[in-house]
Tab-separated table of C-alpha atoms in Angstrom:
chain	number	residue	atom	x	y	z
A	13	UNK	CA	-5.236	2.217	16.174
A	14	UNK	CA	-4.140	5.970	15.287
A	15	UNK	CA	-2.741	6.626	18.636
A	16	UNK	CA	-1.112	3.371	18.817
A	17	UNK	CA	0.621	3.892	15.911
A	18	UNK	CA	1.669	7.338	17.150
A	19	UNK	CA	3.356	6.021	20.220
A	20	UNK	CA	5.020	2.666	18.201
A	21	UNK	CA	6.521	5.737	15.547
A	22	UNK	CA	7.403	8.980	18.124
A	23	UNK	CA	10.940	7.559	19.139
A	24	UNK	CA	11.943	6.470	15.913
A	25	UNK	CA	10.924	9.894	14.380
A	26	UNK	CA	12.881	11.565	16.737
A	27	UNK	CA	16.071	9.646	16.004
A	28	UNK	CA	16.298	11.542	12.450
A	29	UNK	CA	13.939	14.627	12.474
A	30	UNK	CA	16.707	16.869	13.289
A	31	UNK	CA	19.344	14.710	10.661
A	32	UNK	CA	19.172	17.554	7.856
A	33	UNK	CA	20.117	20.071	10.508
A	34	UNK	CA	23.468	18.207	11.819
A	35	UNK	CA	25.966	20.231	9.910
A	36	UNK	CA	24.533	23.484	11.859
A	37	UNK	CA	23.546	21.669	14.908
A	38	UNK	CA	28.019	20.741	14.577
A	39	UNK	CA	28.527	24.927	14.514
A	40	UNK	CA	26.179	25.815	16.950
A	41	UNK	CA	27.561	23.280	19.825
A	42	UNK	CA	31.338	23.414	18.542
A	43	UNK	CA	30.896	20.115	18.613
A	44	UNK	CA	32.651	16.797	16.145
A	45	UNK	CA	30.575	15.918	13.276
A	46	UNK	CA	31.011	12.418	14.994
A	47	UNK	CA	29.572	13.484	18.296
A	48	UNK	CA	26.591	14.712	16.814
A	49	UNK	CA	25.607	11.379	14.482
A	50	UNK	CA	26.253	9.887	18.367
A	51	UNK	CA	23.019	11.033	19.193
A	52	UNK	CA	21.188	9.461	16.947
A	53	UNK	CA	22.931	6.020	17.835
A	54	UNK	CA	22.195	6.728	21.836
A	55	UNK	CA	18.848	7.337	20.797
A	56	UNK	CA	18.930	3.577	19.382
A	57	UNK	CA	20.667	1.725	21.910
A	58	UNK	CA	18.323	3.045	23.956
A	59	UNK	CA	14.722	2.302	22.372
A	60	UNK	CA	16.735	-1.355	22.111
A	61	UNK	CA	17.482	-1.325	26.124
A	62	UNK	CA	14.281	0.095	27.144
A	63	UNK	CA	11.914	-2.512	25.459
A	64	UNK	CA	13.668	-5.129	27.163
A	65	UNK	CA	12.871	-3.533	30.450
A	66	UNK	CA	9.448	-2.037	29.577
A	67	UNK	CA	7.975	-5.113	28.032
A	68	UNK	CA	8.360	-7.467	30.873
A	69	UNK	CA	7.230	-4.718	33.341
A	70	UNK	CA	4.000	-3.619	31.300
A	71	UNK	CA	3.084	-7.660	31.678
A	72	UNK	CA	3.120	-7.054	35.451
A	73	UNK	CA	1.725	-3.591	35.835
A	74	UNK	CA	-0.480	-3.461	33.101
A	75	UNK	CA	-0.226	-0.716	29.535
A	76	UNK	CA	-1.453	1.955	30.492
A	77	UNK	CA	1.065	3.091	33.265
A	78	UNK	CA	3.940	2.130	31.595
A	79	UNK	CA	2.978	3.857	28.195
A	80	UNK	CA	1.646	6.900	30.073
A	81	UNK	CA	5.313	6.813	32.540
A	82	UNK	CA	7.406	6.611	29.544
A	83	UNK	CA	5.975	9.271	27.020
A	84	UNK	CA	5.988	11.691	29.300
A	85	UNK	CA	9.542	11.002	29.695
A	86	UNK	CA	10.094	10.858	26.488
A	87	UNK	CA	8.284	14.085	26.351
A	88	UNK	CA	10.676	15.912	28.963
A	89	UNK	CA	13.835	14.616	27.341
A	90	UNK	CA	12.984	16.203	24.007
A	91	UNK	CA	11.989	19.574	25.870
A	92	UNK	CA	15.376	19.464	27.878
A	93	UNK	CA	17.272	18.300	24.181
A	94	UNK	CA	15.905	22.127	23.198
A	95	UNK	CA	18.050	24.034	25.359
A	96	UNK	CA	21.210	21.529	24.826
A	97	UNK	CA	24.546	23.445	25.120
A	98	UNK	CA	26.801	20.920	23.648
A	99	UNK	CA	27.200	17.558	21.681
A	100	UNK	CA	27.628	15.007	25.263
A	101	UNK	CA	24.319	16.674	26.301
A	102	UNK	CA	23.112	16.071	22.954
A	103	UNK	CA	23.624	12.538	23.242
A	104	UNK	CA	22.485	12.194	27.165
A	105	UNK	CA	19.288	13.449	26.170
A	106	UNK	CA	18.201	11.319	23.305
A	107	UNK	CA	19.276	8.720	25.224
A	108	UNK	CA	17.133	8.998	27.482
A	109	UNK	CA	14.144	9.944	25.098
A	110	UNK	CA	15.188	6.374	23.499
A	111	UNK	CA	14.971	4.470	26.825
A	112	UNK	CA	11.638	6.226	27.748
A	113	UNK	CA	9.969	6.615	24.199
A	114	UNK	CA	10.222	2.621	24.109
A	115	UNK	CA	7.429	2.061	26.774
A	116	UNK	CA	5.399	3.582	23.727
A	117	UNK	CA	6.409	0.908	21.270
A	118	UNK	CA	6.651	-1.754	23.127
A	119	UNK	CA	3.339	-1.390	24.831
A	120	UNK	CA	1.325	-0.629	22.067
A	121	UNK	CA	1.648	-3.907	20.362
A	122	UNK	CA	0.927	-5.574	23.223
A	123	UNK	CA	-2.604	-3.537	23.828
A	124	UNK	CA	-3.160	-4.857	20.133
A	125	UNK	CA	-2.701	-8.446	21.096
A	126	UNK	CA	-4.608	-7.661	24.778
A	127	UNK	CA	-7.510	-6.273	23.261
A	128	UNK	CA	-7.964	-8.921	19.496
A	129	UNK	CA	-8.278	-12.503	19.953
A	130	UNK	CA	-8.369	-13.686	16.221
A	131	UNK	CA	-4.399	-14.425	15.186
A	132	UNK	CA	-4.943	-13.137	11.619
A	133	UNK	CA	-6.298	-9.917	13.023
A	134	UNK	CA	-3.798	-9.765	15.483
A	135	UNK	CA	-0.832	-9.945	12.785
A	136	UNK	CA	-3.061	-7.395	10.315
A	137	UNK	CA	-3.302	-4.680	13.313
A	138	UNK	CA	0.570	-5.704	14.545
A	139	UNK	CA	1.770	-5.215	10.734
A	140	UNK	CA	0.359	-1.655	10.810
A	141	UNK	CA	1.956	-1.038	14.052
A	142	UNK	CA	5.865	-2.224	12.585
A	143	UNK	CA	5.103	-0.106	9.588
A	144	UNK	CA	4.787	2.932	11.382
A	145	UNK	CA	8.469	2.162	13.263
A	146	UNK	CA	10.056	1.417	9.712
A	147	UNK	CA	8.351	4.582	7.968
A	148	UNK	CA	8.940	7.196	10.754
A	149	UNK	CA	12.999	7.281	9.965
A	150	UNK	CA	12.413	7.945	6.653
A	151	UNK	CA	9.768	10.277	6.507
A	152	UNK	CA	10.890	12.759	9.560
A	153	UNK	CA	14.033	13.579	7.761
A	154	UNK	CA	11.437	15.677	4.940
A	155	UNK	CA	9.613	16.409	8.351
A	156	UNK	CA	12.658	18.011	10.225
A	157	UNK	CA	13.957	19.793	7.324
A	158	UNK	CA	10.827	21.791	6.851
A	159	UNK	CA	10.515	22.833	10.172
A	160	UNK	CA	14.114	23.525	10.577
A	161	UNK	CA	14.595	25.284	7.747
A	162	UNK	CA	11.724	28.142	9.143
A	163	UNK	CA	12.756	28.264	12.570
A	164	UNK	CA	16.262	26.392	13.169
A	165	UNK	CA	17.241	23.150	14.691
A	166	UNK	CA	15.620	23.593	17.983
A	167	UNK	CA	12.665	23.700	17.055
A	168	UNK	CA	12.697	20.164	15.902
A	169	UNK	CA	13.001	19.024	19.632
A	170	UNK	CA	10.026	21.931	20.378
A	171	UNK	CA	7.538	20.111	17.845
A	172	UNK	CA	8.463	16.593	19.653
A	173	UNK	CA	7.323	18.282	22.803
A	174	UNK	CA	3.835	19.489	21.499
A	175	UNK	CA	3.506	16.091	19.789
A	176	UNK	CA	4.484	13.947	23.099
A	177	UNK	CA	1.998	16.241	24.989
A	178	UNK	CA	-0.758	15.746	22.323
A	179	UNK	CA	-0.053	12.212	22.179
A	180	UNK	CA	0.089	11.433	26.248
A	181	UNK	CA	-3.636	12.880	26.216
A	182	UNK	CA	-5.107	11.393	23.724
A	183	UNK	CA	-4.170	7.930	25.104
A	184	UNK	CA	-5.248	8.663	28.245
A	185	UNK	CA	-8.414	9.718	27.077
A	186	UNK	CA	-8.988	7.256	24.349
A	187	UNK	CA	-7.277	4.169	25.487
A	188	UNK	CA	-8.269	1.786	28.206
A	189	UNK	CA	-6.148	-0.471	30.168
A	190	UNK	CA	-5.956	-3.673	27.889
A	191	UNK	CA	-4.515	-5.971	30.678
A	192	UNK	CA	-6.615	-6.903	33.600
A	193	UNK	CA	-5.529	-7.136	37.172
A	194	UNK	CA	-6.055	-10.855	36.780
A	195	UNK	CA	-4.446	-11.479	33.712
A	196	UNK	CA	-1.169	-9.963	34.762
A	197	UNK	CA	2.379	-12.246	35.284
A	198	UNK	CA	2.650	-11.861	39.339
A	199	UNK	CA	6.630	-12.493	38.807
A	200	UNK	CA	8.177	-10.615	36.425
A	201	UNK	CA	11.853	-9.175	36.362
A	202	UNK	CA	12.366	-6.823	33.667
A	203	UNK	CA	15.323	-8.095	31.588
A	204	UNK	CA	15.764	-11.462	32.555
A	205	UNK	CA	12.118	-12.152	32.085
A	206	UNK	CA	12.901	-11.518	27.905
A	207	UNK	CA	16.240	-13.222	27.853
A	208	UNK	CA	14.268	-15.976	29.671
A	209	UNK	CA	12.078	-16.182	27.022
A	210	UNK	CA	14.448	-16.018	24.404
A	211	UNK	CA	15.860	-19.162	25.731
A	212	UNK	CA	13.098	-21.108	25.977
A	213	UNK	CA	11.267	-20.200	22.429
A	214	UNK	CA	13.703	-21.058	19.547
A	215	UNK	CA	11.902	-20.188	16.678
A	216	UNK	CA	11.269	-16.520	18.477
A	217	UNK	CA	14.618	-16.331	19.105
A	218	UNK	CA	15.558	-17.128	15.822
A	219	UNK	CA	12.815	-14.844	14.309
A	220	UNK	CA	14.586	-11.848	16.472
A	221	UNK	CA	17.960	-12.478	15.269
A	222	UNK	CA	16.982	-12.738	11.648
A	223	UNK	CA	15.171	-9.236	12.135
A	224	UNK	CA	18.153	-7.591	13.908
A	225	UNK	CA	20.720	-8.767	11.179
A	226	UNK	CA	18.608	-7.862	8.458
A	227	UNK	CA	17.947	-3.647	10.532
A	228	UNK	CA	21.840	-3.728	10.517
A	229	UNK	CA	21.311	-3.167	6.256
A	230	UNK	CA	18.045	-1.599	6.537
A	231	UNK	CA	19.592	1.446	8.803
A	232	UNK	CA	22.911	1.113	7.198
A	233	UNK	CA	20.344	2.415	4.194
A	234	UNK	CA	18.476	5.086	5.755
A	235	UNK	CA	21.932	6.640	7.298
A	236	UNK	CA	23.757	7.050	4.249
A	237	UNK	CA	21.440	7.207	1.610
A	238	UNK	CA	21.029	11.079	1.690
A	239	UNK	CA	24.818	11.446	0.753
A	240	UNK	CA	24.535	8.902	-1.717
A	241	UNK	CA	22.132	10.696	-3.125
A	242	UNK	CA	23.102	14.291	-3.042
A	243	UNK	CA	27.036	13.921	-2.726
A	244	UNK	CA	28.095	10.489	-5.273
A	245	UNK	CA	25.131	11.746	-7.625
A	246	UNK	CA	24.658	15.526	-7.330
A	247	UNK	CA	21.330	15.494	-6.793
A	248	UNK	CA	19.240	18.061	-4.974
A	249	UNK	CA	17.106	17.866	-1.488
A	250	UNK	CA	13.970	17.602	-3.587
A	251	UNK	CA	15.165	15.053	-5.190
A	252	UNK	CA	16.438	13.487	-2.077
A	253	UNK	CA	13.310	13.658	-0.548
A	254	UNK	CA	11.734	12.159	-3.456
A	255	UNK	CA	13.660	9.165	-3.210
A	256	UNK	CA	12.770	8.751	0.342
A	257	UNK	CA	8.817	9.496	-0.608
A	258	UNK	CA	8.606	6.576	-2.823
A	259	UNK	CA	10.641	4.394	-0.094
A	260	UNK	CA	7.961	4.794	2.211
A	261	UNK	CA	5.123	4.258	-0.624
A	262	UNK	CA	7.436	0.836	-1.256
A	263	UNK	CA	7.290	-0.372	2.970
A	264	UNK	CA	3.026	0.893	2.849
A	265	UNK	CA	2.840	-1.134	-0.287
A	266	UNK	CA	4.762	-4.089	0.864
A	267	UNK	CA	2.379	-3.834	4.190
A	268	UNK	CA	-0.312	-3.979	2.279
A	269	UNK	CA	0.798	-7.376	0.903
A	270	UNK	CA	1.442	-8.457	4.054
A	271	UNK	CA	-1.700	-7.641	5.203
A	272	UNK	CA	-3.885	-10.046	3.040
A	273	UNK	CA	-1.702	-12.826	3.086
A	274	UNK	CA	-1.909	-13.336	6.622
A	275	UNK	CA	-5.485	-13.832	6.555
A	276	UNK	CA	-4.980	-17.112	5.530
A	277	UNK	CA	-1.098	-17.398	6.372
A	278	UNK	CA	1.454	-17.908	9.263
A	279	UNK	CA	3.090	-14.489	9.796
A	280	UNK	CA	6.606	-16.139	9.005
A	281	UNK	CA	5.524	-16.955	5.405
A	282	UNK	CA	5.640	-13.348	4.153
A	283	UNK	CA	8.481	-12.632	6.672
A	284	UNK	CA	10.341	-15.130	4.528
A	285	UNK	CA	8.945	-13.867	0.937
A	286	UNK	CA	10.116	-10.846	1.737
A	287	UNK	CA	13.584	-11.418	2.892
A	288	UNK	CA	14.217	-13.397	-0.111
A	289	UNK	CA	12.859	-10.608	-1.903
A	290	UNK	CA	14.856	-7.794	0.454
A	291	UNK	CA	18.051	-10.068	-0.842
A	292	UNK	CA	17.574	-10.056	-4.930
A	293	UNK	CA	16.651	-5.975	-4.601
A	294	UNK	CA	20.076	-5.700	-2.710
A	295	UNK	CA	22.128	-8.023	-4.692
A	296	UNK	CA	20.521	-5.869	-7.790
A	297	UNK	CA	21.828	-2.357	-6.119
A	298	UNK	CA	25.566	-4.054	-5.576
A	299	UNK	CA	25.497	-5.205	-9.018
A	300	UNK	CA	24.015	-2.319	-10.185
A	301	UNK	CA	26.770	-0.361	-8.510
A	302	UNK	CA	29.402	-2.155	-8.908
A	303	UNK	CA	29.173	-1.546	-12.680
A	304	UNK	CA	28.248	1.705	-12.785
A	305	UNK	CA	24.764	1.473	-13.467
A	306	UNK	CA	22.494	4.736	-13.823
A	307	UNK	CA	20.930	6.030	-10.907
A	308	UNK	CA	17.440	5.362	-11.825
A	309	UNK	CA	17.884	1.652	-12.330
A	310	UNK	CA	19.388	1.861	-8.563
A	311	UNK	CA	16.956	3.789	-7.228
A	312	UNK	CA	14.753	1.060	-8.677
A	313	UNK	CA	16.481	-1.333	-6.522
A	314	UNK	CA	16.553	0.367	-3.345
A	315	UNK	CA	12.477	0.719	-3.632
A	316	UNK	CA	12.236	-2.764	-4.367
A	317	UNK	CA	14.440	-3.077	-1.300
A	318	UNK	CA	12.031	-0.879	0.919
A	319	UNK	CA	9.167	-2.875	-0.277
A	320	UNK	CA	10.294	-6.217	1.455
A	321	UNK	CA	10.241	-4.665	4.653
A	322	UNK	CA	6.729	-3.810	4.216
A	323	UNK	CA	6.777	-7.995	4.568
A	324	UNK	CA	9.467	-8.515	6.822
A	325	UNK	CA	8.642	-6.172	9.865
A	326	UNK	CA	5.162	-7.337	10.785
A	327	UNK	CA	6.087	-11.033	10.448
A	328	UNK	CA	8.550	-10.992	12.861
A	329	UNK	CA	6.947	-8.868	15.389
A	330	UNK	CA	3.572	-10.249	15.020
A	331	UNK	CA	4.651	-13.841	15.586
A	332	UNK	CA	6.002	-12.334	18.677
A	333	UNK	CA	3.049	-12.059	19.518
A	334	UNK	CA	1.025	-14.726	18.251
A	335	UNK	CA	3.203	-16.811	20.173
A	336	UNK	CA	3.819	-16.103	23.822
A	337	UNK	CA	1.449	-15.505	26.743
A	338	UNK	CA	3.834	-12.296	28.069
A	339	UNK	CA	3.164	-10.274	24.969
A	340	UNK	CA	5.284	-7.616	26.758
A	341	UNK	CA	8.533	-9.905	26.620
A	342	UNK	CA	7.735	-10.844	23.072
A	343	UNK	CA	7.132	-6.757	21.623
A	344	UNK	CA	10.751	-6.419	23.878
A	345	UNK	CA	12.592	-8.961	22.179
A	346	UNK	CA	11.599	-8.599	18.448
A	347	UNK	CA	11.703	-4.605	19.446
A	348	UNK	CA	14.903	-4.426	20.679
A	349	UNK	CA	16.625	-6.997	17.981
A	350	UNK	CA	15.252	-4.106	15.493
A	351	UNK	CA	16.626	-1.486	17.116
A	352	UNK	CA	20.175	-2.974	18.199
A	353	UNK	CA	20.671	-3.783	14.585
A	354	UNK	CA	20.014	-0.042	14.254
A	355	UNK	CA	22.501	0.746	16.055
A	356	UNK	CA	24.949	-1.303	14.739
A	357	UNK	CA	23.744	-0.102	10.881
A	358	UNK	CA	23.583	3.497	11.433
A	359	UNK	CA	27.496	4.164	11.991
A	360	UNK	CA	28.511	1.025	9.585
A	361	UNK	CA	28.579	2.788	5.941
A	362	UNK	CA	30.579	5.553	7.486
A	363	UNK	CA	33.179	3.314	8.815
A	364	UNK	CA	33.818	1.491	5.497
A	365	UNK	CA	32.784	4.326	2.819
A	366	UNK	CA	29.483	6.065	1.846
A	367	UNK	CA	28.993	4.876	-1.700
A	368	UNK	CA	26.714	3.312	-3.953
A	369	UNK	CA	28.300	0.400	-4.088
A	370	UNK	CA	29.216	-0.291	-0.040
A	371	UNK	CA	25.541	0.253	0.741
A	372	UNK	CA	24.740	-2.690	-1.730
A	373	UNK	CA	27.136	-4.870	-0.027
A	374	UNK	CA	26.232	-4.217	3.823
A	375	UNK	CA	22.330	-4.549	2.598
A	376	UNK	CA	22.922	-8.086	0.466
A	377	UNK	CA	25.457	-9.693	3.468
A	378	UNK	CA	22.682	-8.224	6.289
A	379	UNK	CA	19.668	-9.905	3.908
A	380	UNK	CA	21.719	-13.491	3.319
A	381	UNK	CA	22.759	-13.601	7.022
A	382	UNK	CA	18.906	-12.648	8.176
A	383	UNK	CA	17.191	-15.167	5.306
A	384	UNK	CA	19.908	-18.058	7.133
A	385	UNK	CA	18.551	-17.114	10.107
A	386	UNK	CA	15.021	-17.305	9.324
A	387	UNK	CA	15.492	-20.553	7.730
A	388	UNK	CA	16.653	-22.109	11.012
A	389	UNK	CA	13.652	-20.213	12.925
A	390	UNK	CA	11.934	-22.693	10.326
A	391	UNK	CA	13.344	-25.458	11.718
A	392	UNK	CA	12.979	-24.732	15.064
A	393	UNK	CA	9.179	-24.488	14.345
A	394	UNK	CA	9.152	-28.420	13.753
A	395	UNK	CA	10.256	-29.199	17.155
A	396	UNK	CA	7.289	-27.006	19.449
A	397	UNK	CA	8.600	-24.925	22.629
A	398	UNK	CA	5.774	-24.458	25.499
A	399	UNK	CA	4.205	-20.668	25.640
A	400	UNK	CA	6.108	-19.210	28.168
């Protein structure tokens, strides 16, 4: 489970390892401040594009090749990222580290399902899995700026290269092929294989949406908390990284919820607990904003608002996979809902204004829309769709 967890959490650590660096990463490439938050967006679109072509092709060629193919990818594109001479290459190469590092994630909740045949297990070991996604952009910020702040941005992109070679052997060594030659899909086609199945599975479909409205908040959070933080409050780094620190103890804590309710629950329950909860926390940090509130009681809120997806993520992706035979298609779906909402989060706060206050209002519209949503996965629940 350790070296799953690894693969399902290198490409969204490297989306924000090298964030605390950007302003020097802008001098060093003459490049727009713009062009350089770019990269972390290319870096999303394309985890989101590759799990919709990994997924279905891992159900016809098996785990192993497609997770061992794509982290060493993912492992060249960071080394190449090292020696980048300006802000377009910038972008081009965690780009392509996206498309390749989301064999990894994609993959690796599939071996789960492959290789455990109880459902409650299943959602338990899938649930760790999402958690290490949802924790890795908010812990590699504290990562990247300790490493960066000894030896400069590159070296960011040089500890992704040790870590994708460490990682690539350790699965090869430790991790069998999960899908047998005669358990394969003998007709695959990458993406229209997942849009296939989107179509045919409503309450999947459904579940995906609800998860990619609700990651347009959830990102719009991680962006622009930082200068919420340090620039509308004055605080310090430390205390930055504090905040962040007891985010991520919020998602583990939330998980671990999660985690014993499913033994004796559908994964959707929680899902829903916890975007009902996602909403209030949300709702509280717009309030809370909105009249000026001290920072405490919002940084209250925004851990309260960290804690829900400790429910939300594993629902949704392991219902993915409690419920179709092509595993693959189902991790690519869910996956790349999460990570096009990303995308669409990430840039959002900027465009309307960093504050307080906005980020309450882009989380608490993302959690009502994504709550809708998952009450109409709900009802599509009532009326059975066939396994596909």
């Amino acid at each position: 489970m350790l070296v799953l967890a690894v693969l399902t959490a290198l490409s969204p650590l490297s989306m924000d390892i090298y964030a605390p660096s950007m302003p020097q990463m802008q001098q060093d490439l003459n490049a727009p401040a713009w062009l350089i938050q770019a990269s972390i967006t290319g870096c999303l679109l394309g985890i989101a594009v590759g799990q919709l072509f990994w997924g279905p092709v891992s159900d016809r060629h098996g785990r192993r090749p497609v997770i061992v193919i794509g982290m060493v990818g993912w492992t060249l594109a960071s080394g190449v990222s090292i020696f980048a001479v300006s802000g377009w290459m910038l972008v081009a190469t965690r780009g392509v580290a996206g498309l390749c590092g989301a064999a990894g994630i994609v993959a690796a909740r599939s071996v789960v399902r492959d290789l455990t045949h109880d459902a409650h297990a299943v959602a338990g070991r899938i649930g760790v899995l999402s958690i290490a996604t949802a924790l890795a952009p908010i812990l590699s910020p504290v990562a990247g700026t300790f490493i960066a702040g000894w030896w400069g941005w590159r070296a960011d992109f040089v500890a992704m290269v040790v870590l994708g070679v460490v990682i690539v052997v350790a699965f090869i060594a430790l991790v069998p092929e999960s899908l047998p030659a005669d358990r394969r899909l003998q007709h695959a086609t990458p993406v229209g294989s997942a849009l296939v199945t989107a179509g045919r599975n409503r309450e999947l479909a459904a579940i995906a949406a609800s998860l990619g409205v609700l990651c347009i908040g959830f990102y719009a959070y991680i962006a622009s908390v930082s200068f919420v933080v340090e620039q509308q409050f004055g605080y310090s780094p430390s205390v930055f990284a504090l905040v962040f620190g007891t985010n991520a103890l919020a998602i583990l804590a939330g998980n671990t919820v999660f985690r014993r309710l499913v033994r004796t629950r559908r994964p959707t329950g929680p899902m829903g607990a916890g975007l009902l909860l996602g909403l209030l926390a949300a709702m509280a940090l717009w309030l809370g904003a909105a009249v000026d509130a001290p920072a405490p009681l919002l940084w209250a809120a925004s851990t309260v608002y960290c804690a829900s997806m400790g429910l939300v993520f594993p629902g949704a992706h392991s219902w993915g996979q409690l419920t179709l035979v092509a595993s693959g298609a189902a991790s690519a779906l869910t996956g790349a809902a999460q990570f096009f909402g990303g995308a669409i989060g990430s840039p959002v706060t900027g465009l309307v204004g960093i504050s307080a206050l906005h980020l309450g209002i882009v989380a608490a519209v993302a959690s009502a829309v994504a709550l809708s949503i998952w009450r109409v996965a709900q009802g599509a629940a009532q009326t059975p769709t066939p396994a596909t």
